[in-house]
Amino acid sequence: MDDDMESGSLGPYQDKLRTFPNMRSKAYTPLIFRILLGINTRVLFILLLLGLGAVFYVGASTSPILVFVFSVCILSFLVSIYLTKWVLAKDEGPPEMVQISDAIRDGAEGFFRTQYGSISKMAMLLALVILCIYLFRSTTPQQESSGLGRSSSAYITVAAFLLGALCSGIAGYVGMWVSVRANVRVSSAARRSAREALQVATRAGGLSALVVVGMAVLGIAILYATFYVWLGVDTPGAMKVTDLPLLLVGYGFGASFVALFAQLGGGIFTKAADVGADLVGKVEQGIPEDDPRNPAVIADLVGDNVGDCAARGADLFESIAAEIISAMILGGTMAQRCKIDPSGFILFPLVVHSFDLVVSSVGIFSIRGTRESGVKAPIEDPMTILQKGYSITIVLAVLTFGLSTRWLLYTEQAPSAWFNFALCGLIGIITAYIFVWITKYYTDYKHEPVRAIALSSSTGHGTNIIAGVSLGLESTALPVLVISVSIVSAFWLGHSSGLLDEAGNPTGGLFGTAVATMGMLSTAAYVLTMDMFGPIADNAGGIVEMSQQPESVREITDVLDAVGNTTKATTKGFAIGSAALASFLLFSAYMDEVSAFAHEPFKQVDIAIPEVFVGGLLGSMLIFLFSAWACSAVGRTAQEVVNEVRRQFIERPGIMEYKEKPDYGRCVAIVASASLREMIKPGALAIISPIVVGFLFRILGYYTGHPLLGAKVVAALLMFATVSGILMALFLNTAGGAWDNAKKYIETGALGGKGSDAHKAAVTGDTVGDPFKDTAGPSLHVVIKMLATITLVMAPVFL
């Protein structure tokens, strides 16, 4: 990796920096795409038609609902192709912009190849462990009655795990592929008008979002239909359709596994480079952000793509997969208890996210360019424009959600149940909107909290840190209250839906919460669009600064960059809220799974039992230890970058006078190798801890006469880790985003502007917040969901 990063020739240095090194000798394309590109076009077209025919045949053999899902997903891919052509048709600007963009792209693709190569090896090792566990575990009564033996169950789970990991990796690659090509086009568009730059960045983020969400839905739908046909589900002596969703849990675990390491590795890369570049460049040397004289600037821009775009694509893919699978499990369980047709309740999540693709596409296309051009045209507030698109998406989501509930959740046993579930979905949609608003309030410099941090910077670095920490702590209150109201409201709406089990007990509460989670994620594609907008705009600003474009162009990209910081923060808040609800659902599914294996009820967890309470403490400790290791990984790597940048400034004094060229490749190599090394320890902690704790307490329970002790301790670990993780992630994400935008606010000219003492204090706050908001915080909500999926997959280990 280091050799790849440093192989490019630096070439002669001009009066002002205009040429930039290649990070590798040739462009990188993943193996699967190289194989496809090597196939004759006609043969590829025929294979594509055959594949589509097989998919629709399997879907039609399963349910007409799946045919609808497949059709919408394929249409969304066609829309993505149109957006790809539209974005790539935009010009890349002058040669100096293209050279910078090529350097960023080569560095990002080189790191992606090495990082995902390491992740794939770990995934194969974990798949082998899962195979061994499943080959020697006990089977449930449902599996025994259906004839699904240990070996079949083992191979199905491993295949689902590997497919989930592969699709999550592809989702990450799509996010990175788009961002490294769109950044320079946004920079070029900013030379003409702010609105055009906004439109290009939004549509670039939109095409990535549609592919990620469409692939998540299509992957689960194909897997479900394939298992349905292959296992002869609902035929005499075969598996019941209500048990089928449990076979998909491995898919969610695979997606979580890749998302965790992608987020950790990418987050360490981007923030170590950012911190190193800011501390030496801004604070010590007094040069602007993204100044071409800074040796770490290319590494910083590369990090935006691998840390924000690639990792976030894998992250949202995992969020949607986990939510769909948990809702399918709960829907099937409820339908079985109520003795009603389960197909609509199981497939409902797939239909909701199919409509998500439709309504989000409308929202993306609602953001248009204007006839006004020129950088002197008045700059509209990009956040207002994005919010209008989000409002359109929300309204359409409410309508399509109501239609979906009436279509799929209507039952003769409870004719009004569908309306209760529609209200549950509305609660989820409102929750998502409130979450976005709360995070925007705490992280946008138009509002008082961020301005208070900026004001505190005028009295020094220490007061800036105190203000940021206190704001982060305060910001946890409103989201927790909103989540609490949402869970209770949705549960009771489902509980009072009229659906009763055989004993006459209401049984729709948990599914009501599942429907609320689906409502919250029913605009996921547009939310991911806003999230992808941030790093693309950030990269565009860097390219404009490095290529020394006029100040008026930089003003446009600065506005887009500040808005991008806010949209990234709001989507992280959105992700935390959905993670809380999804983890609640997966926890319920875990308890049902334990009951099935143990052949006895498992309805509650008593924390008054000492061992169970200890499990809860271990869960909370896990969150704090993981956060500490993630932040310290950024700190150690940033120290290496700081030392390298200082060395270059000392050994090459001509850099500051544009007489010598910095060695960009060396900084990229440092953060690349360090991030790959540092991501292993916190990632392994999150994966191994629940398995080890459950297994040890299982042994203790065996000798003390408590056979379910391992399962109960793991349940407590999961509950406490979820609660602690939500609060910690809210604190880290909001504090980091607020610190960043407080710096941006001062850079607009407030409180002395760039170079002032207040600005230096704000830069310190920003560097402290960098590992909070882009490494530990985003990784935590992945950890929360991964703990839930891993306990579900590994449940036999605890019994």
PDB file of C-alpha atoms in Angstrom, residues 58-245:
ATOM      1  CA  VAL A  58     -38.784 -16.641  -8.693  1.00  0.00           C
ATOM      2  CA  GLY A  59     -40.656 -13.533  -7.533  1.00  0.00           C
ATOM      3  CA  ALA A  60     -43.862 -14.528  -9.337  1.00  0.00           C
ATOM      4  CA  SER A  61     -43.588 -18.040  -7.875  1.00  0.00           C
ATOM      5  CA  THR A  62     -43.396 -16.513  -4.402  1.00  0.00           C
ATOM      6  CA  SER A  63     -45.839 -13.589  -4.415  1.00  0.00           C
ATOM      7  CA  PRO A  64     -47.129 -10.917  -6.837  1.00  0.00           C
ATOM      8  CA  ILE A  65     -45.996  -8.382  -4.233  1.00  0.00           C
ATOM      9  CA  LEU A  66     -42.377  -9.302  -4.954  1.00  0.00           C
ATOM     10  CA  VAL A  67     -42.916  -8.674  -8.667  1.00  0.00           C
ATOM     11  CA  PHE A  68     -43.909  -5.111  -7.743  1.00  0.00           C
ATOM     12  CA  VAL A  69     -40.818  -4.769  -5.521  1.00  0.00           C
ATOM     13  CA  PHE A  70     -38.498  -6.079  -8.254  1.00  0.00           C
ATOM     14  CA  SER A  71     -40.030  -3.726 -10.830  1.00  0.00           C
ATOM     15  CA  VAL A  72     -39.594  -0.631  -8.654  1.00  0.00           C
ATOM     16  CA  CYS A  73     -35.992  -1.541  -7.783  1.00  0.00           C
ATOM     17  CA  ILE A  74     -35.070  -2.021 -11.429  1.00  0.00           C
ATOM     18  CA  LEU A  75     -36.730   1.284 -12.352  1.00  0.00           C
ATOM     19  CA  SER A  76     -34.728   2.987  -9.603  1.00  0.00           C
ATOM     20  CA  PHE A  77     -31.534   1.564 -11.099  1.00  0.00           C
ATOM     21  CA  LEU A  78     -32.549   3.008 -14.470  1.00  0.00           C
ATOM     22  CA  VAL A  79     -33.084   6.398 -12.812  1.00  0.00           C
ATOM     23  CA  SER A  80     -29.617   6.036 -11.266  1.00  0.00           C
ATOM     24  CA  ILE A  81     -28.135   5.368 -14.695  1.00  0.00           C
ATOM     25  CA  TYR A  82     -29.809   8.534 -16.001  1.00  0.00           C
ATOM     26  CA  LEU A  83     -28.430  10.559 -13.066  1.00  0.00           C
ATOM     27  CA  THR A  84     -24.975   9.063 -13.635  1.00  0.00           C
ATOM     28  CA  LYS A  85     -24.986  10.176 -17.270  1.00  0.00           C
ATOM     29  CA  TRP A  86     -26.327  13.593 -16.272  1.00  0.00           C
ATOM     30  CA  VAL A  87     -23.592  14.160 -13.675  1.00  0.00           C
ATOM     31  CA  LEU A  88     -20.757  12.798 -15.821  1.00  0.00           C
ATOM     32  CA  ALA A  89     -21.886  14.988 -18.712  1.00  0.00           C
ATOM     33  CA  LYS A  90     -20.955  18.072 -16.671  1.00  0.00           C
ATOM     34  CA  ASP A  91     -17.528  19.516 -17.444  1.00  0.00           C
ATOM     35  CA  GLU A  92     -14.597  18.942 -15.106  1.00  0.00           C
ATOM     36  CA  GLY A  93     -13.206  22.457 -15.353  1.00  0.00           C
ATOM     37  CA  PRO A  94      -9.627  23.519 -16.132  1.00  0.00           C
ATOM     38  CA  PRO A  95      -6.704  21.033 -16.145  1.00  0.00           C
ATOM     39  CA  GLU A  96      -5.494  21.944 -12.649  1.00  0.00           C
ATOM     40  CA  MET A  97      -8.891  20.921 -11.215  1.00  0.00           C
ATOM     41  CA  VAL A  98      -8.778  17.617 -13.092  1.00  0.00           C
ATOM     42  CA  GLN A  99      -5.266  16.865 -11.825  1.00  0.00           C
ATOM     43  CA  ILE A 100      -6.326  17.396  -8.204  1.00  0.00           C
ATOM     44  CA  SER A 101      -9.441  15.286  -8.707  1.00  0.00           C
ATOM     45  CA  ASP A 102      -7.390  12.481 -10.252  1.00  0.00           C
ATOM     46  CA  ALA A 103      -5.031  12.498  -7.269  1.00  0.00           C
ATOM     47  CA  ILE A 104      -7.990  12.287  -4.877  1.00  0.00           C
ATOM     48  CA  ARG A 105      -9.629   9.506  -6.885  1.00  0.00           C
ATOM     49  CA  ASP A 106      -6.467   7.440  -7.125  1.00  0.00           C
ATOM     50  CA  GLY A 107      -5.787   7.751  -3.394  1.00  0.00           C
ATOM     51  CA  ALA A 108      -9.383   6.851  -2.485  1.00  0.00           C
ATOM     52  CA  GLU A 109      -9.513   3.840  -4.806  1.00  0.00           C
ATOM     53  CA  GLY A 110      -6.129   2.599  -3.618  1.00  0.00           C
ATOM     54  CA  PHE A 111      -7.194   2.737   0.029  1.00  0.00           C
ATOM     55  CA  PHE A 112     -10.580   1.195  -0.769  1.00  0.00           C
ATOM     56  CA  ARG A 113      -8.919  -1.773  -2.457  1.00  0.00           C
ATOM     57  CA  THR A 114      -6.589  -2.418   0.476  1.00  0.00           C
ATOM     58  CA  GLN A 115      -9.209  -1.810   3.159  1.00  0.00           C
ATOM     59  CA  TYR A 116     -11.873  -4.026   1.620  1.00  0.00           C
ATOM     60  CA  GLY A 117      -9.281  -6.690   0.897  1.00  0.00           C
ATOM     61  CA  SER A 118      -8.588  -6.832   4.640  1.00  0.00           C
ATOM     62  CA  ILE A 119     -12.304  -6.790   5.480  1.00  0.00           C
ATOM     63  CA  SER A 120     -13.030  -9.637   3.042  1.00  0.00           C
ATOM     64  CA  LYS A 121     -10.377 -11.836   4.692  1.00  0.00           C
ATOM     65  CA  MET A 122     -11.896 -11.203   8.122  1.00  0.00           C
ATOM     66  CA  ALA A 123     -15.372 -11.896   6.728  1.00  0.00           C
ATOM     67  CA  MET A 124     -14.272 -15.258   5.354  1.00  0.00           C
ATOM     68  CA  LEU A 125     -12.771 -16.177   8.734  1.00  0.00           C
ATOM     69  CA  LEU A 126     -15.961 -15.208  10.562  1.00  0.00           C
ATOM     70  CA  ALA A 127     -18.055 -17.136   8.013  1.00  0.00           C
ATOM     71  CA  LEU A 128     -16.018 -20.244   8.866  1.00  0.00           C
ATOM     72  CA  VAL A 129     -16.697 -19.702  12.583  1.00  0.00           C
ATOM     73  CA  ILE A 130     -20.442 -19.319  11.930  1.00  0.00           C
ATOM     74  CA  LEU A 131     -20.426 -22.495   9.829  1.00  0.00           C
ATOM     75  CA  CYS A 132     -18.783 -24.492  12.615  1.00  0.00           C
ATOM     76  CA  ILE A 133     -21.221 -23.167  15.232  1.00  0.00           C
ATOM     77  CA  TYR A 134     -24.269 -23.952  13.136  1.00  0.00           C
ATOM     78  CA  LEU A 135     -23.037 -27.426  12.218  1.00  0.00           C
ATOM     79  CA  PHE A 136     -22.870 -28.382  15.888  1.00  0.00           C
ATOM     80  CA  ARG A 137     -25.781 -26.422  17.325  1.00  0.00           C
ATOM     81  CA  SER A 138     -29.211 -27.741  18.258  1.00  0.00           C
ATOM     82  CA  THR A 139     -32.188 -27.179  15.975  1.00  0.00           C
ATOM     83  CA  THR A 140     -35.545 -25.568  16.693  1.00  0.00           C
ATOM     84  CA  PRO A 141     -38.803 -27.571  16.579  1.00  0.00           C
ATOM     85  CA  GLN A 142     -39.819 -25.578  13.499  1.00  0.00           C
ATOM     86  CA  GLN A 143     -36.641 -26.605  11.670  1.00  0.00           C
ATOM     87  CA  GLU A 144     -37.064 -30.236  12.704  1.00  0.00           C
ATOM     88  CA  SER A 145     -40.670 -30.335  11.459  1.00  0.00           C
ATOM     89  CA  SER A 146     -39.690 -28.762   8.135  1.00  0.00           C
ATOM     90  CA  GLY A 147     -36.794 -31.151   7.571  1.00  0.00           C
ATOM     91  CA  LEU A 148     -34.223 -28.332   7.536  1.00  0.00           C
ATOM     92  CA  GLY A 149     -31.195 -30.017   9.072  1.00  0.00           C
ATOM     93  CA  ARG A 150     -28.145 -28.556  10.720  1.00  0.00           C
ATOM     94  CA  SER A 151     -26.018 -28.595   7.594  1.00  0.00           C
ATOM     95  CA  SER A 152     -28.661 -26.895   5.437  1.00  0.00           C
ATOM     96  CA  SER A 153     -29.253 -24.249   8.091  1.00  0.00           C
ATOM     97  CA  ALA A 154     -25.501 -23.696   8.436  1.00  0.00           C
ATOM     98  CA  TYR A 155     -24.851 -23.266   4.736  1.00  0.00           C
ATOM     99  CA  ILE A 156     -27.900 -21.005   4.293  1.00  0.00           C
ATOM    100  CA  THR A 157     -26.785 -18.722   7.135  1.00  0.00           C
ATOM    101  CA  VAL A 158     -23.193 -18.536   5.863  1.00  0.00           C
ATOM    102  CA  ALA A 159     -24.363 -17.852   2.295  1.00  0.00           C
ATOM    103  CA  ALA A 160     -26.654 -15.073   3.560  1.00  0.00           C
ATOM    104  CA  PHE A 161     -23.803 -13.626   5.655  1.00  0.00           C
ATOM    105  CA  LEU A 162     -21.392 -13.531   2.722  1.00  0.00           C
ATOM    106  CA  LEU A 163     -24.033 -12.076   0.377  1.00  0.00           C
ATOM    107  CA  GLY A 164     -24.835  -9.341   2.911  1.00  0.00           C
ATOM    108  CA  ALA A 165     -21.132  -8.552   3.279  1.00  0.00           C
ATOM    109  CA  LEU A 166     -20.653  -8.451  -0.518  1.00  0.00           C
ATOM    110  CA  CYS A 167     -23.649  -6.172  -1.089  1.00  0.00           C
ATOM    111  CA  SER A 168     -22.558  -3.873   1.737  1.00  0.00           C
ATOM    112  CA  GLY A 169     -19.105  -3.635   0.153  1.00  0.00           C
ATOM    113  CA  ILE A 170     -20.631  -2.836  -3.238  1.00  0.00           C
ATOM    114  CA  ALA A 171     -22.774  -0.144  -1.584  1.00  0.00           C
ATOM    115  CA  GLY A 172     -19.620   1.409  -0.153  1.00  0.00           C
ATOM    116  CA  TYR A 173     -17.857   1.257  -3.516  1.00  0.00           C
ATOM    117  CA  VAL A 174     -20.784   2.948  -5.261  1.00  0.00           C
ATOM    118  CA  GLY A 175     -20.708   5.784  -2.713  1.00  0.00           C
ATOM    119  CA  MET A 176     -16.995   6.331  -3.253  1.00  0.00           C
ATOM    120  CA  TRP A 177     -17.149   5.913  -7.051  1.00  0.00           C
ATOM    121  CA  VAL A 178     -19.750   8.657  -7.295  1.00  0.00           C
ATOM    122  CA  SER A 179     -18.087  11.115  -4.926  1.00  0.00           C
ATOM    123  CA  VAL A 180     -14.606  11.008  -6.514  1.00  0.00           C
ATOM    124  CA  ARG A 181     -16.127  11.840  -9.912  1.00  0.00           C
ATOM    125  CA  ALA A 182     -18.707  14.379  -8.791  1.00  0.00           C
ATOM    126  CA  ASN A 183     -16.412  16.563  -6.663  1.00  0.00           C
ATOM    127  CA  VAL A 184     -14.576  18.194  -9.570  1.00  0.00           C
ATOM    128  CA  ARG A 185     -17.834  18.710 -11.473  1.00  0.00           C
ATOM    129  CA  VAL A 186     -19.315  20.545  -8.493  1.00  0.00           C
ATOM    130  CA  SER A 187     -16.160  22.688  -8.351  1.00  0.00           C
ATOM    131  CA  SER A 188     -16.527  23.522 -12.019  1.00  0.00           C
ATOM    132  CA  ALA A 189     -20.245  24.262 -11.655  1.00  0.00           C
ATOM    133  CA  ALA A 190     -19.471  26.646  -8.777  1.00  0.00           C
ATOM    134  CA  ARG A 191     -17.591  28.846 -11.275  1.00  0.00           C
ATOM    135  CA  ARG A 192     -20.925  29.488 -12.981  1.00  0.00           C
ATOM    136  CA  SER A 193     -23.558  29.533 -10.219  1.00  0.00           C
ATOM    137  CA  ALA A 194     -24.258  28.323  -6.705  1.00  0.00           C
ATOM    138  CA  ARG A 195     -27.562  26.739  -7.712  1.00  0.00           C
ATOM    139  CA  GLU A 196     -25.941  24.623 -10.434  1.00  0.00           C
ATOM    140  CA  ALA A 197     -23.259  23.441  -8.012  1.00  0.00           C
ATOM    141  CA  LEU A 198     -25.972  22.513  -5.514  1.00  0.00           C
ATOM    142  CA  GLN A 199     -27.907  20.616  -8.176  1.00  0.00           C
ATOM    143  CA  VAL A 200     -24.863  18.633  -9.331  1.00  0.00           C
ATOM    144  CA  ALA A 201     -23.898  17.710  -5.754  1.00  0.00           C
ATOM    145  CA  THR A 202     -27.464  16.695  -4.894  1.00  0.00           C
ATOM    146  CA  ARG A 203     -27.972  14.559  -7.985  1.00  0.00           C
ATOM    147  CA  ALA A 204     -24.601  12.891  -7.464  1.00  0.00           C
ATOM    148  CA  GLY A 205     -25.599  12.020  -3.911  1.00  0.00           C
ATOM    149  CA  GLY A 206     -29.026  10.947  -5.165  1.00  0.00           C
ATOM    150  CA  LEU A 207     -27.759   8.415  -7.676  1.00  0.00           C
ATOM    151  CA  SER A 208     -25.611   6.811  -4.982  1.00  0.00           C
ATOM    152  CA  ALA A 209     -28.538   6.760  -2.534  1.00  0.00           C
ATOM    153  CA  LEU A 210     -30.926   5.137  -5.015  1.00  0.00           C
ATOM    154  CA  VAL A 211     -28.408   2.392  -5.799  1.00  0.00           C
ATOM    155  CA  VAL A 212     -27.696   1.700  -2.115  1.00  0.00           C
ATOM    156  CA  VAL A 213     -31.347   1.556  -1.033  1.00  0.00           C
ATOM    157  CA  GLY A 214     -32.418  -0.312  -4.169  1.00  0.00           C
ATOM    158  CA  MET A 215     -29.696  -2.892  -3.681  1.00  0.00           C
ATOM    159  CA  ALA A 216     -30.644  -3.418  -0.017  1.00  0.00           C
ATOM    160  CA  VAL A 217     -34.286  -4.032  -0.919  1.00  0.00           C
ATOM    161  CA  LEU A 218     -33.528  -6.127  -3.989  1.00  0.00           C
ATOM    162  CA  GLY A 219     -30.950  -8.273  -2.169  1.00  0.00           C
ATOM    163  CA  ILE A 220     -33.338  -9.224   0.633  1.00  0.00           C
ATOM    164  CA  ALA A 221     -36.220  -9.757  -1.793  1.00  0.00           C
ATOM    165  CA  ILE A 222     -34.177 -12.074  -4.029  1.00  0.00           C
ATOM    166  CA  LEU A 223     -32.848 -14.004  -1.035  1.00  0.00           C
ATOM    167  CA  TYR A 224     -36.361 -14.385   0.403  1.00  0.00           C
ATOM    168  CA  ALA A 225     -37.840 -15.521  -2.925  1.00  0.00           C
ATOM    169  CA  THR A 226     -34.970 -17.931  -3.593  1.00  0.00           C
ATOM    170  CA  PHE A 227     -35.316 -19.601  -0.185  1.00  0.00           C
ATOM    171  CA  TYR A 228     -39.100 -19.705  -0.627  1.00  0.00           C
ATOM    172  CA  VAL A 229     -38.890 -21.591  -3.925  1.00  0.00           C
ATOM    173  CA  TRP A 230     -35.843 -23.731  -3.082  1.00  0.00           C
ATOM    174  CA  LEU A 231     -37.174 -24.921   0.300  1.00  0.00           C
ATOM    175  CA  GLY A 232     -40.735 -25.388  -0.980  1.00  0.00           C
ATOM    176  CA  VAL A 233     -42.095 -23.136   1.759  1.00  0.00           C
ATOM    177  CA  ASP A 234     -45.731 -23.696   2.825  1.00  0.00           C
ATOM    178  CA  THR A 235     -45.915 -27.077   1.090  1.00  0.00           C
ATOM    179  CA  PRO A 236     -46.808 -30.141   3.228  1.00  0.00           C
ATOM    180  CA  GLY A 237     -43.910 -31.123   5.488  1.00  0.00           C
ATOM    181  CA  ALA A 238     -41.886 -28.010   4.577  1.00  0.00           C
ATOM    182  CA  MET A 239     -40.994 -24.827   6.403  1.00  0.00           C
ATOM    183  CA  LYS A 240     -43.728 -22.317   7.165  1.00  0.00           C
ATOM    184  CA  VAL A 241     -43.454 -18.892   5.595  1.00  0.00           C
ATOM    185  CA  THR A 242     -43.511 -17.281   9.069  1.00  0.00           C
ATOM    186  CA  ASP A 243     -40.182 -18.973   9.893  1.00  0.00           C
ATOM    187  CA  LEU A 244     -38.488 -17.971   6.644  1.00  0.00           C
ATOM    188  CA  PRO A 245     -37.367 -14.441   7.695  1.00  0.00           C
TER     189      PRO A 245
END
